[in-house]
Coordinates of C-alpha atoms and ligand atoms in Angstrom, one line a residue:
M1 CA -16.9 -98.2 39.9
F2 CA -13.4 -96.8 39.6
R3 CA -14.3 -93.2 40.2
T4 CA -17.5 -91.4 41.2
H5 CA -16.3 -87.9 40.1
T6 CA -13.7 -86.2 37.9
T7 CA -11.6 -83.5 39.6
K8 CA -13.7 -80.9 38.0
E9 CA -17.0 -82.4 39.2
A10 CA -15.5 -82.7 42.7
S11 CA -14.4 -79.1 42.7
K12 CA -18.0 -78.0 42.7
L13 CA -19.0 -80.0 45.8
D14 CA -18.7 -79.4 49.5
G15 CA -19.1 -82.0 52.2
E16 CA -19.8 -85.0 49.9
E17 CA -17.8 -88.2 49.7
V18 CA -16.1 -88.8 46.3
K19 CA -13.7 -91.1 44.7
V20 CA -11.4 -89.5 42.2
C21 CA -8.7 -91.1 40.1
G22 CA -5.7 -89.8 38.2
W23 CA -1.9 -89.2 38.2
I24 CA 0.2 -87.8 41.0
H25 CA 1.3 -84.4 39.7
D26 CA 3.2 -83.4 42.8
I27 CA 3.7 -84.4 46.5
R28 CA 4.6 -82.0 49.2
V29 CA 5.3 -83.2 52.8
L30 CA 5.3 -80.6 55.6
G31 CA 5.9 -82.5 58.8
R32 CA 2.6 -84.0 59.9
I33 CA 0.6 -82.9 56.9
A34 CA 1.1 -83.7 53.2
F35 CA -0.4 -82.6 50.0
I36 CA -0.8 -84.8 46.9
I37 CA -1.8 -82.9 43.8
L38 CA -3.9 -85.3 41.7
R39 CA -4.3 -84.6 38.0
D40 CA -6.9 -85.9 35.5
R41 CA -7.9 -84.6 32.1
Y42 CA -10.2 -82.1 33.7
G43 CA -7.9 -80.5 36.2
F44 CA -6.4 -81.0 39.6
A45 CA -7.5 -81.9 43.1
Q46 CA -5.5 -81.4 46.3
L47 CA -5.5 -84.4 48.6
T48 CA -4.8 -83.2 52.1
L49 CA -3.2 -86.0 54.2
I50 CA -3.2 -85.4 57.9
K51 CA -1.1 -87.9 59.8
S52 CA -3.3 -88.0 62.9
L53 CA -6.3 -88.8 60.8
I54 CA -5.0 -91.4 58.4
G55 CA -2.4 -93.0 60.8
N56 CA 1.4 -93.3 60.7
E57 CA 1.6 -96.3 58.5
N58 CA -0.7 -94.9 55.7
F59 CA 1.0 -91.5 56.0
K60 CA 4.4 -93.0 55.4
K61 CA 3.1 -95.2 52.6
Y62 CA 1.3 -92.5 50.7
T63 CA 4.0 -89.8 51.0
K64 CA 6.5 -92.3 49.4
L65 CA 4.5 -92.6 46.2
T66 CA 6.2 -91.4 43.1
R67 CA 5.2 -88.6 40.8
E68 CA 3.0 -89.8 37.8
S69 CA 1.8 -92.9 39.6
V70 CA -1.9 -93.7 39.0
I71 CA -4.1 -93.6 42.1
C72 CA -7.7 -93.4 43.3
A73 CA -8.5 -91.5 46.4
R74 CA -11.8 -91.8 48.4
G75 CA -12.7 -89.1 50.9
K76 CA -14.7 -86.0 51.7
V77 CA -14.5 -82.9 49.6
Q78 CA -14.4 -79.6 51.3
K79 CA -14.3 -76.0 50.1
T80 CA -11.3 -74.1 51.6
E81 CA -9.7 -70.8 50.9
Q82 CA -6.4 -72.1 52.1
A83 CA -6.0 -74.4 49.1
K84 CA -5.0 -72.8 45.8
L85 CA -7.7 -74.7 44.0
G86 CA -10.4 -73.6 46.5
F87 CA -11.2 -77.1 47.6
E88 CA -9.5 -80.2 49.0
I89 CA -10.2 -83.8 49.5
L90 CA -9.5 -85.5 52.8
P91 CA -8.7 -89.1 51.7
E92 CA -9.7 -92.0 53.9
E93 CA -8.2 -94.4 51.5
I94 CA -5.7 -94.2 48.6
E95 CA -5.5 -97.1 46.2
V96 CA -2.4 -97.4 44.0
L97 CA -3.4 -98.6 40.6
N98 CA 0.0 -98.3 38.9
Q99 CA 3.3 -97.1 40.3
A100 CA 5.5 -94.9 38.1
E101 CA 9.2 -95.6 38.0
T102 CA 11.8 -92.9 38.7
P103 CA 13.4 -90.8 37.4
L104 CA 10.9 -89.7 34.8
P105 CA 12.4 -89.3 31.3
L106 CA 10.4 -86.0 31.0
G107 CA 9.0 -84.0 33.8
V108 CA 5.2 -83.5 33.5
A109 CA 4.8 -80.9 36.3
D110 CA 7.5 -78.7 34.7
K111 CA 6.5 -76.2 32.2
V112 CA 7.1 -77.2 28.5
S113 CA 10.8 -76.5 28.1
A114 CA 12.3 -79.7 26.8
D115 CA 13.4 -79.7 23.1
M116 CA 11.0 -81.1 20.5
E117 CA 13.0 -84.4 20.0
T118 CA 12.9 -85.3 23.7
R119 CA 9.2 -84.4 23.8
I120 CA 8.3 -86.6 20.9
E121 CA 10.5 -89.5 22.2
N122 CA 8.5 -89.4 25.4
R123 CA 5.3 -88.2 23.8
F124 CA 3.0 -90.3 26.1
L125 CA 4.4 -88.2 29.0
D126 CA 4.6 -85.0 27.1
L127 CA 0.9 -85.3 26.3
R128 CA 0.0 -85.4 30.0
K129 CA 0.9 -81.7 30.3
P130 CA -2.3 -79.8 30.4
E131 CA -1.0 -77.1 28.0
V132 CA -0.1 -79.9 25.5
L133 CA -3.4 -81.6 25.9
A134 CA -5.1 -78.2 25.3
V135 CA -3.7 -78.2 21.7
F136 CA -5.5 -81.5 21.0
I137 CA -8.7 -80.4 22.6
A138 CA -8.5 -77.3 20.3
R139 CA -7.8 -79.6 17.4
S140 CA -10.9 -81.6 18.2
N141 CA -13.1 -78.5 18.5
I142 CA -11.7 -77.1 15.2
L143 CA -12.8 -80.3 13.5
R144 CA -16.2 -80.1 15.1
G145 CA -16.6 -76.5 13.9
I146 CA -15.8 -77.3 10.3
R147 CA -17.8 -80.5 10.3
E148 CA -20.8 -78.6 11.6
I149 CA -20.7 -76.1 8.8
L150 CA -20.2 -78.7 6.1
S151 CA -23.1 -80.8 7.5
E152 CA -25.4 -77.7 7.7
E153 CA -24.5 -77.1 4.1
N154 CA -25.5 -80.6 3.2
F155 CA -22.1 -82.0 2.3
I156 CA -21.7 -85.8 2.4
E157 CA -18.7 -87.1 4.3
V158 CA -16.8 -89.6 2.2
H159 CA -13.5 -91.6 2.3
T160 CA -11.4 -92.2 -0.8
P161 CA -8.4 -94.6 -1.2
K162 CA -5.1 -93.8 0.3
I163 CA -3.2 -96.4 -1.7
V164 CA -3.2 -95.3 -5.3
A165 CA -1.6 -96.0 -8.7
T166 CA -0.9 -92.4 -9.8
A167 CA 0.2 -89.1 -8.5
T168 CA -2.6 -86.6 -7.8
E169 CA -0.8 -83.4 -7.9
G170 CA 1.4 -84.6 -10.8
G171 CA 4.5 -84.1 -8.7
T172 CA 7.3 -86.3 -7.5
E173 CA 6.6 -86.1 -3.8
L174 CA 5.2 -89.6 -3.5
F175 CA 5.9 -92.5 -1.1
P176 CA 6.0 -95.8 -3.0
V177 CA 4.4 -98.9 -1.5
K178 CA 4.5 -102.4 -2.7
Y179 CA 1.0 -103.6 -3.6
F180 CA 1.4 -107.3 -4.2
E181 CA 2.9 -107.5 -7.7
K182 CA 2.2 -103.9 -8.5
D183 CA 3.8 -100.6 -7.6
A184 CA 1.6 -98.2 -5.8
F185 CA 1.8 -94.9 -3.8
L186 CA 0.4 -93.3 -0.7
N187 CA -2.0 -90.6 -1.9
Q188 CA -1.0 -86.9 -1.7
S189 CA -4.5 -85.6 -1.9
P190 CA -8.1 -86.9 -2.6
Q191 CA -8.3 -84.4 -5.4
L192 CA -9.0 -86.7 -8.3
Y193 CA -11.5 -88.8 -6.3
K194 CA -13.5 -85.9 -4.9
Q195 CA -13.8 -84.5 -8.5
I196 CA -15.0 -87.9 -9.8
L197 CA -17.7 -87.8 -7.2
M198 CA -19.0 -84.6 -8.7
G199 CA -19.5 -86.6 -11.9
S200 CA -21.3 -89.2 -9.8
G201 CA -23.9 -86.6 -8.7
F202 CA -22.9 -86.5 -5.0
D203 CA -23.2 -82.7 -5.4
K204 CA -21.3 -81.8 -2.2
V205 CA -18.7 -84.0 -0.5
F206 CA -16.0 -83.6 2.1
E207 CA -13.3 -85.8 3.4
I208 CA -11.1 -85.5 6.5
A209 CA -8.2 -88.0 6.1
P210 CA -4.5 -88.4 6.0
A211 CA -2.5 -87.1 3.0
F212 CA 1.1 -88.2 2.4
R213 CA 3.9 -86.0 0.9
A214 CA 7.4 -87.3 0.5
E215 CA 8.8 -83.7 0.7
E216 CA 12.4 -83.6 1.7
H217 CA 12.3 -80.3 3.5
N218 CA 12.3 -80.4 7.3
T219 CA 10.6 -77.2 8.4
T220 CA 8.3 -76.1 11.2
R221 CA 5.4 -76.0 8.7
H222 CA 5.7 -79.3 6.8
L223 CA 4.8 -82.8 7.8
N224 CA 5.1 -86.0 5.7
E225 CA 1.7 -87.2 6.9
F226 CA -1.0 -84.6 7.6
I227 CA -4.7 -84.4 7.8
S228 CA -6.3 -82.9 4.7
I229 CA -9.8 -81.4 5.0
D230 CA -11.1 -81.5 1.5
A231 CA -14.4 -80.2 0.1
E232 CA -15.9 -80.3 -3.4
M233 CA -19.2 -78.9 -4.6
S234 CA -21.1 -79.0 -7.9
F235 CA -22.7 -76.2 -9.8
A236 CA -20.4 -73.9 -7.9
D237 CA -17.6 -71.5 -8.7
D238 CA -14.5 -70.4 -6.8
E239 CA -16.5 -67.7 -4.9
D240 CA -19.0 -70.3 -3.6
A241 CA -16.1 -72.5 -2.5
M242 CA -14.4 -69.6 -0.6
R243 CA -17.7 -68.8 1.1
I244 CA -17.9 -72.3 2.6
L245 CA -14.2 -72.3 3.6
E246 CA -14.4 -69.0 5.5
K247 CA -17.5 -70.0 7.3
G248 CA -15.8 -73.2 8.3
I249 CA -12.7 -71.4 9.6
Q250 CA -14.9 -68.9 11.5
N251 CA -16.9 -71.7 13.2
A252 CA -13.7 -73.7 14.0
I253 CA -12.2 -70.7 15.8
K254 CA -15.5 -70.1 17.6
Y255 CA -15.5 -73.6 19.0
A256 CA -11.8 -73.6 19.8
V257 CA -11.8 -70.4 21.8
E258 CA -15.0 -71.0 23.7
D259 CA -13.7 -74.2 25.3
E260 CA -12.3 -73.4 28.8
S261 CA -9.1 -75.4 28.1
F262 CA -8.2 -72.8 25.5
E263 CA -7.1 -70.5 28.4
M264 CA -4.2 -72.9 28.9
L265 CA -2.7 -71.7 25.6
N266 CA -2.5 -68.1 26.8
R267 CA -3.8 -66.8 23.6
N268 CA -6.0 -63.9 22.9
L269 CA -7.8 -64.8 19.7
E270 CA -11.0 -63.2 18.4
V271 CA -13.4 -65.0 16.1
P272 CA -12.7 -63.4 12.7
K273 CA -15.4 -61.6 10.8
I274 CA -16.4 -62.9 7.4
P275 CA -16.1 -62.4 4.4
F276 CA -12.3 -62.4 4.4
K277 CA -10.7 -60.0 2.1
R278 CA -9.9 -61.2 -1.4
I279 CA -7.0 -59.8 -3.4
T280 CA -6.0 -61.0 -6.8
Y281 CA -2.5 -62.3 -7.5
D282 CA -1.8 -59.2 -9.6
E283 CA -2.8 -56.9 -6.7
A284 CA -0.6 -58.9 -4.3
L285 CA 2.3 -58.6 -6.8
D286 CA 1.9 -54.8 -6.9
I287 CA 1.9 -54.6 -3.1
I288 CA 5.1 -56.7 -2.9
N289 CA 6.9 -54.8 -5.6
S290 CA 5.9 -51.5 -4.2
R291 CA 7.8 -52.5 -1.1
G292 CA 11.0 -52.9 -3.1
L293 CA 11.0 -56.5 -4.1
N294 CA 11.4 -57.4 -7.7
M295 CA 8.9 -60.2 -8.3
E296 CA 8.1 -61.2 -11.8
W297 CA 4.6 -62.0 -13.0
G298 CA 4.1 -65.8 -13.0
E299 CA 6.4 -66.5 -10.1
D300 CA 5.2 -68.1 -6.9
F301 CA 5.5 -66.0 -3.8
S302 CA 8.8 -66.3 -2.0
T303 CA 9.0 -66.4 1.8
E304 CA 10.1 -62.8 1.7
A305 CA 7.2 -61.8 -0.5
L306 CA 4.7 -63.5 1.8
K307 CA 6.2 -61.7 4.8
I308 CA 5.5 -58.4 3.1
L309 CA 2.0 -59.4 2.2
G310 CA 1.3 -60.7 5.7
E311 CA 2.2 -57.3 7.1
E312 CA 0.0 -55.4 4.7
M313 CA -3.1 -57.6 5.0
D314 CA -5.6 -58.6 7.6
D315 CA -5.0 -61.9 9.5
F316 CA -7.1 -64.0 7.0
Y317 CA -7.3 -63.2 3.3
F318 CA -7.6 -64.9 0.0
I319 CA -5.3 -64.5 -3.0
T320 CA -7.4 -65.2 -6.1
K321 CA -7.0 -65.2 -9.9
W322 CA -3.6 -67.0 -10.0
P323 CA -1.6 -67.4 -13.2
L324 CA -2.6 -70.7 -14.7
E325 CA 1.0 -71.8 -15.2
I326 CA 1.8 -72.1 -11.5
K327 CA -1.4 -73.9 -10.5
P328 CA -2.1 -77.6 -10.9
F329 CA -3.7 -79.0 -14.1
Y330 CA -7.2 -79.3 -12.7
V331 CA -7.9 -75.6 -12.1
L332 CA -10.2 -73.8 -14.5
P333 CA -8.4 -71.5 -16.9
H334 CA -9.7 -67.9 -16.9
E335 CA -9.1 -64.9 -19.2
E336 CA -6.3 -66.7 -21.1
K337 CA -3.4 -66.7 -18.7
Y338 CA -5.2 -66.7 -15.4
S339 CA -7.2 -69.3 -13.5
K340 CA -10.0 -69.6 -11.0
A341 CA -7.7 -70.8 -8.3
F342 CA -7.4 -69.3 -4.8
D343 CA -5.2 -69.6 -1.7
L344 CA -6.4 -68.9 1.8
M345 CA -3.7 -67.2 3.8
H346 CA -3.2 -66.3 7.4
R347 CA -0.6 -63.5 7.5
D348 CA 2.4 -65.0 5.6
K349 CA 1.2 -68.6 5.8
E350 CA -0.8 -70.6 3.3
L351 CA -3.6 -72.4 4.9
S352 CA -5.6 -73.8 2.1
S353 CA -5.8 -73.9 -1.7
G354 CA -8.7 -74.4 -3.9
A355 CA -10.3 -73.5 -7.2
Q356 CA -13.2 -73.8 -9.6
R357 CA -12.1 -76.8 -11.6
N358 CA -11.8 -77.4 -15.2
H359 CA -14.7 -79.7 -16.0
V360 CA -14.3 -79.6 -19.8
Y361 CA -12.6 -82.7 -21.0
E362 CA -10.8 -81.3 -24.1
S363 CA -9.4 -78.3 -22.3
L364 CA -8.4 -80.4 -19.3
V365 CA -6.4 -82.8 -21.5
E366 CA -4.8 -79.9 -23.2
V367 CA -3.6 -78.3 -20.0
M368 CA -2.3 -81.7 -18.8
K369 CA -0.2 -82.1 -21.8
S370 CA 1.1 -78.5 -21.6
K371 CA 2.3 -79.4 -18.1
G372 CA 4.1 -82.5 -19.4
L373 CA 1.6 -85.0 -17.9
N374 CA 0.5 -88.1 -19.7
P375 CA -3.4 -88.1 -19.9
E376 CA -3.2 -91.9 -20.3
S377 CA -2.1 -92.4 -16.7
F378 CA -5.1 -90.4 -15.6
E379 CA -7.7 -92.4 -17.6
F380 CA -9.7 -93.4 -14.5
Y381 CA -10.1 -89.7 -13.7
L382 CA -10.7 -88.4 -17.2
R383 CA -13.4 -91.0 -18.0
A384 CA -15.6 -89.2 -15.5
F385 CA -15.4 -86.0 -17.6
I386 CA -16.9 -87.5 -20.8
F387 CA -20.2 -88.9 -19.5
G388 CA -21.6 -85.8 -17.8
M389 CA -19.5 -83.7 -15.5
P390 CA -21.0 -80.6 -13.9
P391 CA -19.0 -77.5 -13.2
H392 CA -17.6 -77.7 -9.7
A393 CA -15.2 -76.1 -7.2
G394 CA -13.5 -77.1 -3.9
W395 CA -10.6 -76.7 -1.6
G396 CA -8.1 -78.6 0.5
L397 CA -7.2 -77.3 4.0
G398 CA -4.3 -78.6 6.1
L399 CA -5.7 -79.3 9.5
E400 CA -2.4 -78.9 11.3
R401 CA -1.6 -75.6 9.7
L402 CA -5.0 -74.4 11.0
V403 CA -4.4 -75.8 14.5
M404 CA -1.0 -74.0 14.5
I405 CA -2.6 -70.7 13.7
I406 CA -5.4 -71.0 16.2
T407 CA -3.4 -72.4 19.1
G408 CA -0.3 -70.3 18.4
V409 CA 2.2 -73.2 18.7
K410 CA 5.3 -72.5 16.7
N411 CA 6.1 -76.0 15.4
I412 CA 3.6 -78.0 13.3
R413 CA 4.8 -81.2 15.0
E414 CA 3.1 -79.9 18.2
C415 CA -0.3 -80.2 16.5
V416 CA 0.1 -83.9 15.8
I417 CA 0.1 -86.6 18.4
F418 CA 2.7 -88.7 16.7
P419 CA 4.3 -86.6 13.9
R420 CA 5.8 -88.0 10.8
D421 CA 8.6 -85.8 9.5
R422 CA 11.8 -86.2 7.4
T423 CA 13.5 -88.4 10.0
R424 CA 10.8 -89.6 12.4
L425 CA 8.9 -92.8 12.0
I426 CA 8.7 -93.8 15.7
P427 CA 6.7 -93.5 17.9
Ligands
AMO501 P1 -2.2 -78.2 -1.6 O1 -1.1 -79.0 -2.1 O2 -2.0 -76.7 -1.6 O3 -3.5 -78.4 -2.4 O4 -2.5 -78.7 -0.1 C1 -3.6 -78.1 0.6 C2 -3.3 -77.7 2.0 O5 -2.7 -78.8 2.7 C3 -1.7 -78.4 3.6 N1 -0.5 -79.0 3.3 C4 0.4 -79.5 4.3 N2 0.4 -79.4 5.6 C5 1.4 -79.9 6.3 N3 2.5 -80.5 5.7 C6 2.6 -80.6 4.4 N4 3.6 -81.1 3.8 C7 1.5 -80.0 3.6 N5 1.3 -79.9 2.3 C8 0.1 -79.3 2.1 C9 -1.6 -76.9 3.4 C10 -2.2 -76.7 2.1 O6 -2.7 -75.4 1.9 N6 -5.6 -80.8 -4.1 C11 -5.3 -79.5 -3.6 C12 -6.5 -78.8 -2.8 C13 -7.6 -78.5 -3.7 O7 -7.4 -77.7 -4.7 O8 -8.8 -78.8 -3.4 C14 -4.1 -79.6 -2.7 O9 -3.7 -80.7 -2.2 O10 -2.4 -76.3 4.4

């Protein structure tokens, strides 16, 4: 057995013998006594080395070990008020499993201060920092919270192809791939497939998978590969879809904040109350223009406009009833120039967009044409609309945008283990 206890398990004991394993976070030598701070995923343990107890040879050997080396220590745990952690381990034996070279390209014991590039270059080391790890524990808990709601609501988890022949969002932001003798692309969104599944009678589906966008802009909110959480439900309208989404967000936050590692993030976040406020696009426009901006009806919100809205609204809110012309072809038209589309916002940031969909073949084709799309290249999708397609609604939620908001990190790259941005393909 490599270890008998994690540092956290050991911290609860007094007088028992344990074997703990991890990385050397720090070593301090004070004459005839030395302290090795051992780190594992669960916390820290102080190994107290007393020269007279472990012998000159061993004392010399252990105090020469380098930071970030991997060791196992066997010894007695004892509670002590002198140690910062409230306990210490008096090792009888230290086994070196892997010696770390010096100097380290990135200090692990230092607080996060290195620039993003250096951090990502040395990501395996950066991820050893407890406050960096805490972001990924939150990410995992966020996913658990959302999955739980979707399962309770009877959604089936599915996976749809990521190598596809056509654009989903009808845009140009596609990565081409060679597919034997054919040209193919990496999918931007499972949109068309999740809708087809409504025609297949799956009733409620969700997918949590990568989405690829060849967007050129290099911002703190955009990735070229992100995780899209997509849901689609039948015999449902935009309001039904929003209700599931806000429940999912609420539960995600609940799970994230109740984990003890969340404290590492120094963030005081309350579980939001639902329902979130809904305002229509027109109401949002009025708010923005009443604050001195001159936004025309039918325009998308500028960064400046969203800033104003973010100041006026609660943390989470929906913008509903969007002009049809600025939403994708698949949203359901409503009252002539409007649609049943919505966006979920957090202050000035878009978190998710969704809609009740247009399930009427003729109308769908007409909207496609009006947006300059060729219905022929969407034949595989459109076929599902002529043999029995129920009314349906759904949404797509960017996981990393949600993780950003919940953990409070400022750069979306910090929410991905190995981010893909405009310039980065390695590691
Ligand atoms: P949309 O294109 O708005 O909608 O994307 C949905 C959500 O995905 C996230 N997102 C991104 N996150 C990081 N980097 C990016 N480059 C990026 N692009 C998008 C955002 C966004 O709100 N098919 C529709 C969804 C639907 O109607 O069901 C769609 O993809 O959080």
